Short mmCIF file of C-alpha atoms and ligand atoms in Angstrom, two decimals:
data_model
loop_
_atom_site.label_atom_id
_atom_site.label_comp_id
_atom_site.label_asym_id
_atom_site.label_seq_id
_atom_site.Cartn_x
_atom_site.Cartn_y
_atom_site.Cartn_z
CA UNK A 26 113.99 199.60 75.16
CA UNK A 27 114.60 201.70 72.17
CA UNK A 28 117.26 198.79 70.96
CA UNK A 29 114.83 196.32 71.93
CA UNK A 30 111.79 197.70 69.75
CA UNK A 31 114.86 198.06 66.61
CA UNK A 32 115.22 194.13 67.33
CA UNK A 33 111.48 193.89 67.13
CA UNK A 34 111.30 195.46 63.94
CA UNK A 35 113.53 193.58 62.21
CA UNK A 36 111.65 190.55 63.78
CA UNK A 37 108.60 191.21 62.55
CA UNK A 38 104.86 191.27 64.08
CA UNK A 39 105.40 188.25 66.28
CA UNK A 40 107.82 189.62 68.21
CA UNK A 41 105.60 192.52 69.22
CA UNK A 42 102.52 190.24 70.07
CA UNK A 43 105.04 188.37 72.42
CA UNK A 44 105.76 191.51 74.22
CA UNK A 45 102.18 192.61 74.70
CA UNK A 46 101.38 188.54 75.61
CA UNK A 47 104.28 189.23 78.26
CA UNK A 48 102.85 192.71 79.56
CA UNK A 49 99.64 191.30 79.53
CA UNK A 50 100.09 188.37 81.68
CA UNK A 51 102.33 190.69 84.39
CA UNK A 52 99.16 192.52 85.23
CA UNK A 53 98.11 192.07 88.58
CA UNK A 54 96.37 189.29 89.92
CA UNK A 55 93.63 191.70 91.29
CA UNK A 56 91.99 192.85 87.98
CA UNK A 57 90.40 189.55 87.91
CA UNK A 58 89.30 189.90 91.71
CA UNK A 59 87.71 193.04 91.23
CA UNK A 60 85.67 191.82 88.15
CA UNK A 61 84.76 188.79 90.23
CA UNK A 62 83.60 191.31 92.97
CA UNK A 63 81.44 192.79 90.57
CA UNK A 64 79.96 189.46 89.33
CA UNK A 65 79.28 188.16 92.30
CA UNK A 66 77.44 191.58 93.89
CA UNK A 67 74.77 190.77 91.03
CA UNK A 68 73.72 187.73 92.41
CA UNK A 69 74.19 187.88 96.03
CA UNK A 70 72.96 190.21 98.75
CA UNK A 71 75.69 193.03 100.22
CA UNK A 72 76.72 191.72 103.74
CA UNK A 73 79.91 192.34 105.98
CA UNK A 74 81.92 189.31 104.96
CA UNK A 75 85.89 188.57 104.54
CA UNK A 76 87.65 190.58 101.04
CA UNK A 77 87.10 188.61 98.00
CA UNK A 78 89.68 190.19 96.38
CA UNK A 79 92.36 188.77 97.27
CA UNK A 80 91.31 185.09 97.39
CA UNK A 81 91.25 185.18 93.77
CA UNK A 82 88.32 182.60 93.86
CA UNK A 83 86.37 182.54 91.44
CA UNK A 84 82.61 184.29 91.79
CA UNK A 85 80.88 181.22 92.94
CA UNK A 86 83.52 180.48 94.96
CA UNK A 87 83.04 183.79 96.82
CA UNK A 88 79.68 183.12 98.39
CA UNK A 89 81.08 180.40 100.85
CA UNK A 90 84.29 181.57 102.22
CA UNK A 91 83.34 180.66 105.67
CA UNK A 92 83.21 177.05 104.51
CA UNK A 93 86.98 177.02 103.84
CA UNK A 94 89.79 175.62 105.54
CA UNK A 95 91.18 179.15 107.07
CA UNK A 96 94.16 179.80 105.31
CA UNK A 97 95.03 177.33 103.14
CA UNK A 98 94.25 178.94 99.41
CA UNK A 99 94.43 182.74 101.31
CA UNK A 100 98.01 183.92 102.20
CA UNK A 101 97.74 187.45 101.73
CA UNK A 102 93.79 187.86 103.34
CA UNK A 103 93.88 189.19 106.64
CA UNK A 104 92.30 186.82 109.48
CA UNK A 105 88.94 186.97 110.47
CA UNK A 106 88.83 189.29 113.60
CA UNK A 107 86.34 186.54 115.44
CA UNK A 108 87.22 183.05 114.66
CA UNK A 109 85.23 180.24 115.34
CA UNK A 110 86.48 176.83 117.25
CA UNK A 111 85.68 173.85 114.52
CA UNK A 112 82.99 172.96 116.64
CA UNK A 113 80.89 176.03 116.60
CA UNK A 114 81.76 176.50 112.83
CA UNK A 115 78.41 176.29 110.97
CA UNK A 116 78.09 173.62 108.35
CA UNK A 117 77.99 174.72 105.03
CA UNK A 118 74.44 175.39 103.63
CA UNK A 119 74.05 173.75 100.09
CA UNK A 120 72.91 176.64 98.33
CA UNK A 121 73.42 180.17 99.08
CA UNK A 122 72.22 180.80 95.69
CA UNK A 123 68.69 180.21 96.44
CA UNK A 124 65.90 182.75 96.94
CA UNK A 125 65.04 182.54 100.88
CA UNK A 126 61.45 181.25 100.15
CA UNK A 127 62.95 178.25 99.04
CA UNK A 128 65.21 177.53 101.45
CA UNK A 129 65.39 174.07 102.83
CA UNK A 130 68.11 173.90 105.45
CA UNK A 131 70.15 171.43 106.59
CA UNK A 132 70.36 170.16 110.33
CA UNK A 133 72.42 172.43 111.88
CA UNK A 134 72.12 174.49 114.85
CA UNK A 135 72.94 177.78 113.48
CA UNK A 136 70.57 178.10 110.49
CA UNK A 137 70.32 181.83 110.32
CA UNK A 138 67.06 183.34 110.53
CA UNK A 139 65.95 186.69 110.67
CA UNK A 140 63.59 189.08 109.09
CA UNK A 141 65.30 189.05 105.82
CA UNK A 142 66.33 185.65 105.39
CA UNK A 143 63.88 183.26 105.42
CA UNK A 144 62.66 179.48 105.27
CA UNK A 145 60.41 177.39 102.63
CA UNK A 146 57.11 176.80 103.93
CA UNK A 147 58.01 173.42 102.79
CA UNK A 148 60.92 173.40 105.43
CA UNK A 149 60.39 170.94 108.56
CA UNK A 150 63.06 169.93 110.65
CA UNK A 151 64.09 166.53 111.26
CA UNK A 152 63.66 164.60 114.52
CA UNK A 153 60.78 166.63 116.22
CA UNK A 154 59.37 164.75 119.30
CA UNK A 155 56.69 165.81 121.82
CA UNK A 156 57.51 167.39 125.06
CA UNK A 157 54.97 165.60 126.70
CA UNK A 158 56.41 162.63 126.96
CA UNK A 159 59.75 164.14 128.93
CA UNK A 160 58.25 166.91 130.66
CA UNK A 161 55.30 167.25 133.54
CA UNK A 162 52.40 168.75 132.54
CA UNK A 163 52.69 171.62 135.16
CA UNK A 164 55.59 172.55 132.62
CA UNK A 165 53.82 171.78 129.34
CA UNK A 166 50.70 173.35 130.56
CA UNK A 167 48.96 170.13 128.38
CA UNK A 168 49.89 171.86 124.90
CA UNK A 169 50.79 170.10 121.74
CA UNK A 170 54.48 171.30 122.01
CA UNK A 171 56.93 169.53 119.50
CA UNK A 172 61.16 169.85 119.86
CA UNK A 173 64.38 168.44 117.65
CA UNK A 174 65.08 165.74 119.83
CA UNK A 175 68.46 167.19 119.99
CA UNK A 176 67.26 170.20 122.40
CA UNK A 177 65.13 167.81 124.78
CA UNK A 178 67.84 166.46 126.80
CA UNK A 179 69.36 170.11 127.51
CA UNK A 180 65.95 171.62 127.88
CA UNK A 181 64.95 168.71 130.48
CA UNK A 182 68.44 169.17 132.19
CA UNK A 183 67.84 172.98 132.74
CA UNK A 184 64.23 173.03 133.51
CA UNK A 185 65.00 170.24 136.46
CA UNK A 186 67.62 172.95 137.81
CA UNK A 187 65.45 175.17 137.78
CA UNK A 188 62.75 173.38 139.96
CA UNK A 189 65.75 172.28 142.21
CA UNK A 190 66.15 176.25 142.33
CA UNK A 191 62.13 176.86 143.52
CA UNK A 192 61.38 178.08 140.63
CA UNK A 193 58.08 176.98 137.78
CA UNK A 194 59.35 177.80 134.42
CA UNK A 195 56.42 176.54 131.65
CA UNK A 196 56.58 175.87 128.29
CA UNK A 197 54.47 178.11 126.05
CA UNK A 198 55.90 177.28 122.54
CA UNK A 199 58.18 175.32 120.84
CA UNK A 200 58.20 173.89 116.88
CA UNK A 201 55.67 176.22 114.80
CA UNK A 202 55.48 174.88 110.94
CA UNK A 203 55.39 177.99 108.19
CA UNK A 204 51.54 177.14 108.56
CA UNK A 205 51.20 177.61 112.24
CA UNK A 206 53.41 180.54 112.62
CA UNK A 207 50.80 181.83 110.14
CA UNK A 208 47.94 181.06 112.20
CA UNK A 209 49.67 182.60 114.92
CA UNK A 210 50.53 186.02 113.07
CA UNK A 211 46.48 186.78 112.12
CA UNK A 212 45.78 185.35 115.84
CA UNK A 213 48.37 188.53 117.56
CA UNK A 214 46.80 190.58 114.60
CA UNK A 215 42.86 189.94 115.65
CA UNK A 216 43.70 189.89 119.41
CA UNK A 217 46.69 192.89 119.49
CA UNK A 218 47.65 194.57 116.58
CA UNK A 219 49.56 197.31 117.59
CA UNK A 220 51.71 194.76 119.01
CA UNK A 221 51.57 192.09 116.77
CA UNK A 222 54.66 192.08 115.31
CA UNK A 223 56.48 192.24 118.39
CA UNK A 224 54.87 189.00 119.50
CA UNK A 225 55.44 187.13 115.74
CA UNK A 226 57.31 187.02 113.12
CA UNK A 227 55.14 186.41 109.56
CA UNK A 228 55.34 182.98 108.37
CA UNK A 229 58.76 181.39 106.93
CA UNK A 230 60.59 184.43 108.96
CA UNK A 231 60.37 182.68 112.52
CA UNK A 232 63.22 180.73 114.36
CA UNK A 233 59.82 179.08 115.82
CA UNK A 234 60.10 176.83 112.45
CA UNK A 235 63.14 175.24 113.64
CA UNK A 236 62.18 173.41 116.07
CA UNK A 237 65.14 174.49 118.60
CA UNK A 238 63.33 177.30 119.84
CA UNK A 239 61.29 177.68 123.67
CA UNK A 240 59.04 180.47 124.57
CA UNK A 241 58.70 180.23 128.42
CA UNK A 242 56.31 181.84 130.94
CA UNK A 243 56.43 182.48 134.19
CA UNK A 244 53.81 182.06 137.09
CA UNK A 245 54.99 185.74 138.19
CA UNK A 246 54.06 187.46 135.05
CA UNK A 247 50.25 188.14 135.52
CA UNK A 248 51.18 189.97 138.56
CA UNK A 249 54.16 192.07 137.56
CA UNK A 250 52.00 193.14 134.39
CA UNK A 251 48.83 193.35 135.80
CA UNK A 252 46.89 190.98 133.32
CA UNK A 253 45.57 187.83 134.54
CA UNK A 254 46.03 186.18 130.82
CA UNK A 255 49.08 187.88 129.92
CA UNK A 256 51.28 184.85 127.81
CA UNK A 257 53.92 187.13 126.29
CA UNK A 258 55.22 190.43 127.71
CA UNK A 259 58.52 192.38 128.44
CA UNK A 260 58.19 191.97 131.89
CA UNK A 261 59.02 188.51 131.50
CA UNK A 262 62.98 189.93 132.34
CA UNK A 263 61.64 190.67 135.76
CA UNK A 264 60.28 187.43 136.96
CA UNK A 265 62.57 185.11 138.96
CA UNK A 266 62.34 182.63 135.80
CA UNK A 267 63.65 185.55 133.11
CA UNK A 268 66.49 186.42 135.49
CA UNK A 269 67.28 182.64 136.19
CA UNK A 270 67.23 182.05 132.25
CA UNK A 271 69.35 184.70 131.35
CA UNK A 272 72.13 184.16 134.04
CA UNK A 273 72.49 180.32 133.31
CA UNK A 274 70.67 179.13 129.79
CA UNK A 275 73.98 179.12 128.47
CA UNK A 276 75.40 176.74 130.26
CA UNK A 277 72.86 174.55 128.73
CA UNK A 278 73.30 175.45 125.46
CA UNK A 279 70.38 178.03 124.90
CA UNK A 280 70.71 181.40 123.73
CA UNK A 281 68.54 184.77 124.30
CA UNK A 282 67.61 185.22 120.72
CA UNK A 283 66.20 188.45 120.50
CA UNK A 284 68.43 190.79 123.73
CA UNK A 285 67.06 193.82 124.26
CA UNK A 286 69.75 195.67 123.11
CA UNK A 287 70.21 194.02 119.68
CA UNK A 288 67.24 195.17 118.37
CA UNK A 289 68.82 197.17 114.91
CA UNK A 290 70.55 193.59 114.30
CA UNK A 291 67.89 191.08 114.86
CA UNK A 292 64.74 193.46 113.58
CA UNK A 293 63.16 192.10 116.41
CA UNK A 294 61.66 193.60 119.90
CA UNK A 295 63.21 192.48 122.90
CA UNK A 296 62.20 188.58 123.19
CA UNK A 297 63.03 187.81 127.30
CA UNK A 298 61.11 184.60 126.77
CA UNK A 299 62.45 183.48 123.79
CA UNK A 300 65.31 180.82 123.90
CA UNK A 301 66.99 179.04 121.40
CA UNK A 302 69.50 175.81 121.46
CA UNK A 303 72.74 176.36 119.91
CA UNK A 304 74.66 173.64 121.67
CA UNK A 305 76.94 174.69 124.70
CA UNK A 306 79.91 175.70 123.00
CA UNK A 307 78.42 178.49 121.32
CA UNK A 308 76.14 179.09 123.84
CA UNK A 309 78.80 179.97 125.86
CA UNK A 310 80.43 181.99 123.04
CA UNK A 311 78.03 184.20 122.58
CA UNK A 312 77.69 184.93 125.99
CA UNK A 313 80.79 185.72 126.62
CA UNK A 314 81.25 188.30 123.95
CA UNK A 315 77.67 189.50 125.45
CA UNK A 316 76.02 189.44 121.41
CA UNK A 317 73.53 187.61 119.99
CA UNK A 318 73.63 184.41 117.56
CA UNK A 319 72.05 186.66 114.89
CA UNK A 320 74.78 189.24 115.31
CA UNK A 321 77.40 186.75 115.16
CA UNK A 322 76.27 184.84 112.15
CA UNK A 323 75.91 187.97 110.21
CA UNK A 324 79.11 189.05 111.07
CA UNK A 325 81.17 185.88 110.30
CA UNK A 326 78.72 184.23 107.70
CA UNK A 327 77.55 185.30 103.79
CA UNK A 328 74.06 185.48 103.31
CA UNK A 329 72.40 182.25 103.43
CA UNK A 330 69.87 182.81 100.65
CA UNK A 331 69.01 185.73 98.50
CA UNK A 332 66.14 187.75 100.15
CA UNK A 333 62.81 187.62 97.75
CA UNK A 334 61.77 190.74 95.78
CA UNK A 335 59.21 192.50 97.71
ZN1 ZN B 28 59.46 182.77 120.50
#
């Protein structure tokens, strides 16, 4: 070193600017990760989601990892500890840069929803149909009920099992726009408040709004709660309907959104009624590892959409 520095002397200035080019550029790669850590905190929400450092992608990069071929550009990150069959992978939402209230989804299955990631009120799903015209009325109970089209044929499958089975599942609710589910909250606020927010969600925050979602009810419940009007209720998980549903939906490719146990994860009350379609495969997925879509999704997905400030 000492000789080398003599050499650089005599060499002049340039010499020592190509040493500190050459020290420079031996740094490691992760100074740059961290800073794009940093960058990339600013302008997305804090979730449970793979290392960024070690990607070395840069920070926009960094808020769709999921969307990557697994591997590929990241040798040295460590596997995801759940990993998801191609078919149950979610498609990659355009924008995860986009404040929730305007999120406009694509078509997929596994839009996330929750409490703190929203939907547009300008969000409508494509391909709604009316249930009326593929289920008896003794099921529809005569109400305006609207599906994806993409949920009818499971929905139709499962309910004719169940009449096979003896028993008379009904359909209570299905698609509710931002503007319904909003008629709906200050309806459960007039009628019950102290338990309005168990029975809705406010407007945009619903998985009501996309249209893959079935609230059923069961001729049993009036009697096992003691309420001749009673729609909604816990006990649903006691009537031979709830126990049916929640032994066999996911064969059919509907999920329990809201278990009773995943209540610090989904920020909502136990939901025994409330069924969504996620398509079989992950249907069956999530049943097996006994958790709910929300649980996964936030476990194996970034944020969708930044939350809005209060
Ligand atoms: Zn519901």
């Amino acid at each position: 070193m000492h000789r080398l520095l003599r050499t650089g002397r005599r060499l002049g200035p340039f010499f020592l600017l190509a040493i500190l080019f050459l020290l420079a550029s031996c740094a490691p790669a992760t100074t740059s990760g961290v800073i794009a850590v940093v960058d990339s905190a600013t302008t997305v929400t804090p979730i449970a989601r793979p290392p960024v450092v070690a990607t070395g992608l840069p920070p926009t990069a960094t808020t769709a990892p999921t969307s990557l071929p697994t591997g590929s550009s990241t040798p040295t990150a460590a596997p995801p500890t759940m990993i998801p069959t191609a078919t149950i992978t979610p498609s990659p939402t355009p924008d995860r840069n986009t404040l929730c209230s305007q999120r406009i989804p694509d078509n997929s299955l596994l839009t996330i929803v929750t409490l703190t990631y929203g939907l547009s009120r300008d969000y409508e799903p494509a391909g709604l149909v009316e249930l009326s015209g593929y289920l008896p009325i003794d099921v529809t109970l005569g109400y305006p009920t609207q599906l994806r089209r993409v949920a009818v044929t499971p929905l139709v499958d499962m309910i004719t099992d169940m009449q096979a089975a003896g028993l008379q599942p009904s359909i209570i609710s299905g698609y509710r726009s931002y503007s319904a589910q909003a008629i709906a909250r200050q309806k459960w606020l007039e009628k019950e408040p102290e338990r309005a927010n168990i029975l809705s969600a406010p407007p945009g925050f619903s998985e009501h709004q996309l249209g893959t979602v079935v609230d059923f009810g069961s001729p049993e419940l009036p009697e096992i709660v003691g309420q001749e009007d009673i729609e909604f209720h816990t006990y649903f998980y006691k009537t031979s309907e709830g126990v049916w549903l929640l032994e066999n939906a996911h064969k059919y490719g509907f999920t329990l959104s809201y278990p009773f146990e995943a209540f610090d994860i989904t920020g909502f009350f136990y939901e025994p009624w409330h069924f969504r379609y996620v398509g079989v495969e992950m249907a069956a997925h999530l049943h097996e590892q006994g958790i709910s879509l929300t649980e996964h999704q936030l476990a194996t997905e970034p944020p969708p959409c930044i939350p809005d400030p209060e």
